[in-house]
Short mmCIF file of C-alpha atoms in Angstrom, two decimals:
data_model
loop_
_atom_site.label_atom_id
_atom_site.label_comp_id
_atom_site.label_asym_id
_atom_site.label_seq_id
_atom_site.Cartn_x
_atom_site.Cartn_y
_atom_site.Cartn_z
CA GLY G 121 98.28 138.58 82.36
CA ALA G 122 101.98 138.03 80.90
CA VAL G 123 100.92 134.78 78.52
CA VAL G 124 103.15 133.16 76.09
CA SER G 125 102.00 130.93 73.70
CA GLN G 126 104.82 128.13 72.06
CA HIS G 127 103.60 126.19 68.87
CA PRO G 128 103.69 123.57 67.93
CA SER G 129 103.67 121.48 71.51
CA TRP G 130 105.25 118.75 70.22
CA VAL G 131 106.96 117.76 66.66
CA ILE G 132 108.04 114.33 65.21
CA CYS G 133 109.86 114.57 62.08
CA LYS G 134 112.41 112.82 59.47
CA SER G 135 116.36 113.19 59.75
CA GLY G 136 117.25 116.55 57.30
CA THR G 137 114.18 118.17 58.37
CA SER G 138 113.79 121.83 59.07
CA VAL G 139 111.17 122.86 61.78
CA LYS G 140 110.12 125.94 63.02
CA ILE G 141 108.50 126.73 66.40
CA GLU G 142 107.15 130.27 67.25
CA CYS G 143 107.03 132.22 69.94
CA ARG G 144 104.62 134.58 70.55
CA SER G 145 103.59 137.24 73.55
CA LEU G 146 99.73 136.95 73.83
CA ASP G 147 99.04 140.08 75.96
CA PHE G 148 102.26 142.01 75.86
CA GLN G 149 104.75 143.52 73.86
CA ALA G 150 107.68 141.67 73.92
CA THR G 151 111.32 143.94 73.89
CA THR G 152 113.03 140.43 74.36
CA MET G 153 112.60 136.85 73.64
CA PHE G 154 114.79 133.92 74.97
CA TRP G 155 115.22 130.40 73.41
CA TYR G 156 116.14 127.75 76.07
CA ARG G 157 116.69 123.70 75.14
CA GLN G 158 116.50 121.43 78.32
CA PHE G 159 117.83 117.72 78.12
CA PRO G 160 116.21 115.27 80.48
CA LYS G 161 116.46 115.92 84.48
CA GLN G 162 118.94 119.01 83.09
CA SER G 163 118.00 122.83 83.98
CA LEU G 164 117.32 125.17 81.73
CA MET G 165 119.90 126.07 78.73
CA LEU G 166 120.16 129.74 77.32
CA MET G 167 120.62 129.04 73.60
CA ALA G 168 120.20 132.66 72.49
CA THR G 169 118.52 135.92 73.59
CA SER G 170 116.69 138.00 70.54
CA ASN G 171 115.84 141.75 70.46
CA GLU G 172 112.86 142.76 67.98
CA GLY G 173 114.11 143.99 64.76
CA SER G 174 117.73 143.07 65.97
CA LYS G 175 120.12 140.05 65.28
CA ALA G 176 120.11 137.23 67.84
CA THR G 177 122.99 136.64 70.13
CA TYR G 178 123.79 133.50 70.69
CA GLU G 179 125.67 131.61 73.87
CA GLN G 180 128.79 129.98 73.39
CA GLY G 181 128.47 126.77 71.73
CA VAL G 182 125.14 126.92 69.77
CA GLU G 183 125.39 127.20 65.94
CA LYS G 184 123.70 129.89 64.91
CA ASP G 185 123.84 128.76 61.22
CA LYS G 186 121.35 125.64 63.10
CA PHE G 187 119.46 127.19 65.01
CA LEU G 188 117.82 130.36 63.18
CA ILE G 189 116.27 133.11 65.36
CA ASN G 190 114.02 135.50 63.96
CA HIS G 191 112.18 137.98 65.99
CA ALA G 192 110.43 140.33 63.39
CA SER G 193 107.86 141.90 65.60
CA LEU G 194 107.67 143.18 69.57
CA THR G 195 104.86 140.09 69.52
CA LEU G 196 106.36 137.13 68.00
CA SER G 197 110.16 135.58 68.03
CA THR G 198 110.91 131.88 65.89
CA LEU G 199 112.89 129.22 65.78
CA THR G 200 114.29 127.37 63.18
CA VAL G 201 116.36 124.19 63.74
CA THR G 202 117.87 123.69 60.67
CA SER G 203 118.82 119.99 58.99
CA ALA G 204 117.94 118.50 62.02
CA HIS G 205 119.03 115.21 63.34
CA PRO G 206 118.35 112.84 66.44
CA GLU G 207 121.39 114.68 68.26
CA ASP G 208 118.68 117.91 68.27
CA SER G 209 115.72 116.08 69.66
CA SER G 210 115.32 118.20 73.06
CA PHE G 211 112.57 119.98 74.99
CA TYR G 212 113.03 123.63 72.94
CA ILE G 213 111.47 126.81 75.47
CA CYS G 214 110.72 130.36 75.05
CA SER G 215 110.20 133.37 77.16
CA ALA G 216 109.77 136.53 76.74
CA VAL G 217 110.39 139.97 78.62
CA GLY G 218 109.16 143.24 78.52
CA GLU G 219 110.63 144.97 80.72
CA ARG G 220 113.73 144.90 82.15
CA HIS G 221 112.40 144.57 85.53
CA GLN G 222 110.02 142.33 84.59
CA PRO G 223 110.51 138.52 85.09
CA GLN G 224 110.16 136.67 82.33
CA HIS G 225 107.09 134.52 81.41
CA PHE G 226 107.60 130.97 79.06
CA GLY G 227 105.83 129.40 77.20
CA ASP G 228 104.98 125.82 77.87
CA GLY G 229 107.91 124.24 75.31
CA THR G 230 108.26 122.07 72.12
CA ARG G 231 109.04 118.62 72.52
CA LEU G 232 111.18 118.00 69.57
CA SER G 233 111.97 114.62 68.11
CA ILE G 234 113.88 113.41 64.93
CA LEU G 235 114.19 110.03 63.82
CA ASP R 135 130.65 126.95 86.16
CA GLN R 136 128.16 126.39 87.72
CA GLN R 137 126.86 129.43 88.61
CA VAL R 138 123.68 129.23 90.54
CA LYS R 139 123.35 126.21 92.69
CA GLN R 140 120.89 124.10 93.95
CA ASN R 141 122.01 121.48 96.29
CA SER R 142 119.15 119.83 96.56
CA PRO R 143 117.84 117.40 93.61
CA SER R 144 114.67 116.22 95.69
CA LEU R 145 112.97 116.92 99.27
CA SER R 146 110.01 114.93 100.08
CA VAL R 147 107.64 117.43 102.69
CA GLN R 148 104.26 115.83 104.10
CA GLU R 149 100.86 118.14 103.13
CA GLY R 150 100.28 121.10 105.67
CA ARG R 151 104.31 121.30 106.48
CA ILE R 152 106.83 123.76 105.67
CA SER R 153 108.96 123.62 102.34
CA ILE R 154 112.22 125.17 102.41
CA LEU R 155 114.21 124.93 99.04
CA ASN R 156 117.52 126.73 98.98
CA CYS R 157 119.69 127.99 96.24
CA ASP R 158 123.16 129.34 96.38
CA TYR R 159 124.95 131.79 93.54
CA THR R 160 128.74 132.94 92.99
CA ASN R 161 128.31 135.34 90.88
CA SER R 162 128.48 138.98 93.03
CA MET R 163 126.85 140.77 89.85
CA PHE R 164 123.28 139.09 90.37
CA ASP R 165 121.02 141.31 91.70
CA TYR R 166 117.60 139.87 90.90
CA PHE R 167 116.55 136.76 91.24
CA LEU R 168 113.38 134.08 90.74
CA TRP R 169 111.70 131.26 91.63
CA TYR R 170 110.31 129.59 88.66
CA LYS R 171 107.72 126.58 89.32
CA LYS R 172 107.95 123.18 86.30
CA TYR R 173 105.72 120.29 85.25
CA PRO R 174 107.06 118.16 83.24
CA ALA R 175 106.65 118.93 79.73
CA GLU R 176 105.91 122.20 80.33
CA GLY R 177 107.11 125.55 80.28
CA PRO R 178 108.56 126.89 84.03
CA THR R 179 105.67 129.12 85.61
CA PHE R 180 107.06 132.39 88.18
CA LEU R 181 106.63 132.31 91.23
CA ILE R 182 108.45 134.86 92.76
CA SER R 183 110.62 136.82 92.84
CA ILE R 184 113.32 139.33 94.84
CA SER R 185 115.57 142.71 94.20
CA SER R 186 119.28 142.84 95.68
CA ILE R 187 117.77 145.42 97.69
CA LYS R 188 115.29 143.23 99.87
CA ASP R 189 115.76 140.59 101.64
CA LYS R 190 112.63 139.24 101.80
CA ASN R 191 109.42 138.93 99.87
CA GLU R 192 106.43 137.31 100.73
CA ASP R 193 103.07 136.18 98.46
CA GLY R 194 100.56 134.64 99.45
CA ARG R 195 102.26 131.16 100.90
CA PHE R 196 105.47 131.69 98.95
CA THR R 197 108.21 133.95 100.44
CA VAL R 198 111.79 134.27 99.29
CA PHE R 199 114.80 135.29 101.55
CA LEU R 200 118.27 136.69 100.77
CA ASN R 201 121.00 136.60 102.30
CA LYS R 202 123.34 138.72 100.39
CA SER R 203 126.86 137.87 101.97
CA ALA R 204 125.84 134.15 101.98
CA LYS R 205 125.00 134.25 98.43
CA HIS R 206 121.81 131.84 99.43
CA LEU R 207 118.47 132.38 98.60
CA SER R 208 115.07 130.02 99.73
CA LEU R 209 111.70 129.72 99.10
CA HIS R 210 109.50 128.62 101.47
CA ILE R 211 105.93 127.49 100.87
CA VAL R 212 103.94 126.99 103.90
CA PRO R 213 101.49 125.09 103.66
CA SER R 214 102.64 123.02 101.25
CA GLN R 215 100.03 121.17 99.62
CA PRO R 216 100.07 118.31 96.83
CA GLY R 217 99.54 120.67 93.87
CA ASP R 218 102.86 122.24 94.58
CA SER R 219 104.65 118.88 94.03
CA ALA R 220 106.91 120.31 90.76
CA VAL R 221 110.79 120.94 90.09
CA TYR R 222 111.59 124.63 90.74
CA PHE R 223 114.47 126.15 89.26
CA CYS R 224 116.02 129.28 90.86
CA ALA R 225 117.16 131.87 88.66
CA ALA R 226 119.73 134.80 88.31
CA ARG R 227 120.46 137.85 86.50
CA GLY R 228 122.41 140.62 86.87
CA GLY R 229 124.01 143.86 85.43
CA THR R 230 122.84 145.06 82.23
CA ALA R 231 122.18 141.65 80.95
CA SER R 232 118.60 140.35 80.77
CA LYS R 233 119.19 137.27 80.62
CA LEU R 234 118.59 134.37 83.25
CA THR R 235 121.03 131.65 84.72
CA PHE R 236 119.24 128.96 86.04
CA GLY R 237 119.76 126.61 88.96
CA THR R 238 119.91 122.39 88.37
CA GLY R 239 116.35 122.76 89.89
CA THR R 240 114.80 120.40 93.06
CA ARG R 241 112.23 118.19 92.87
CA LEU R 242 109.51 118.37 95.49
CA GLN R 243 107.25 115.90 96.18
CA VAL R 244 104.30 116.69 98.96
CA THR R 245 102.95 113.58 100.67
CA LEU R 246 99.82 113.52 101.92
#
């Protein structure tokens, strides 16, 4: 149980392109989903928290107009990196949680490479 | 301000022996702690958690100990297996917030 699917797993695209990453909870309803970014050999950095049907809460220093988050249903959240540039290249990971007193379960991440 | 710290970036343990991974935190509001295992290019996998009302939780080969007065937790893996080789992250959350604060990770290498 508690499977989170993230798609795509790898994206390579040109600078200026917008990229959408999907995160789905397959066997549970996710009241809250999270988006993280991980740089090589570093910890996971929380970018934003999203609750179904409401606006995402962004962490300090994360540009909300750059990283658009939509959480339209209890099983799907999307992260769109708008007008991506090489400095946006990173490993993006989503997680989902059902009830608060449950652990977060993570997707397998998306490797984004902007040329 | 690193609220969750894993001071050992790496650890090497022989197969069959005990692996002990440590984690310290500074925020006294944290009341729930988790350990995740992560392979390269994959998302973290949940291993075990502990609530602040407990000082020990055990699940198979994995045991987590919590010392609230010292703001310290540890993960014990016994016996260690080569498949346990990965990066281990401790994480914490507290109050009404559901978001996690992660440590910097410890790379465990289990050797034959």
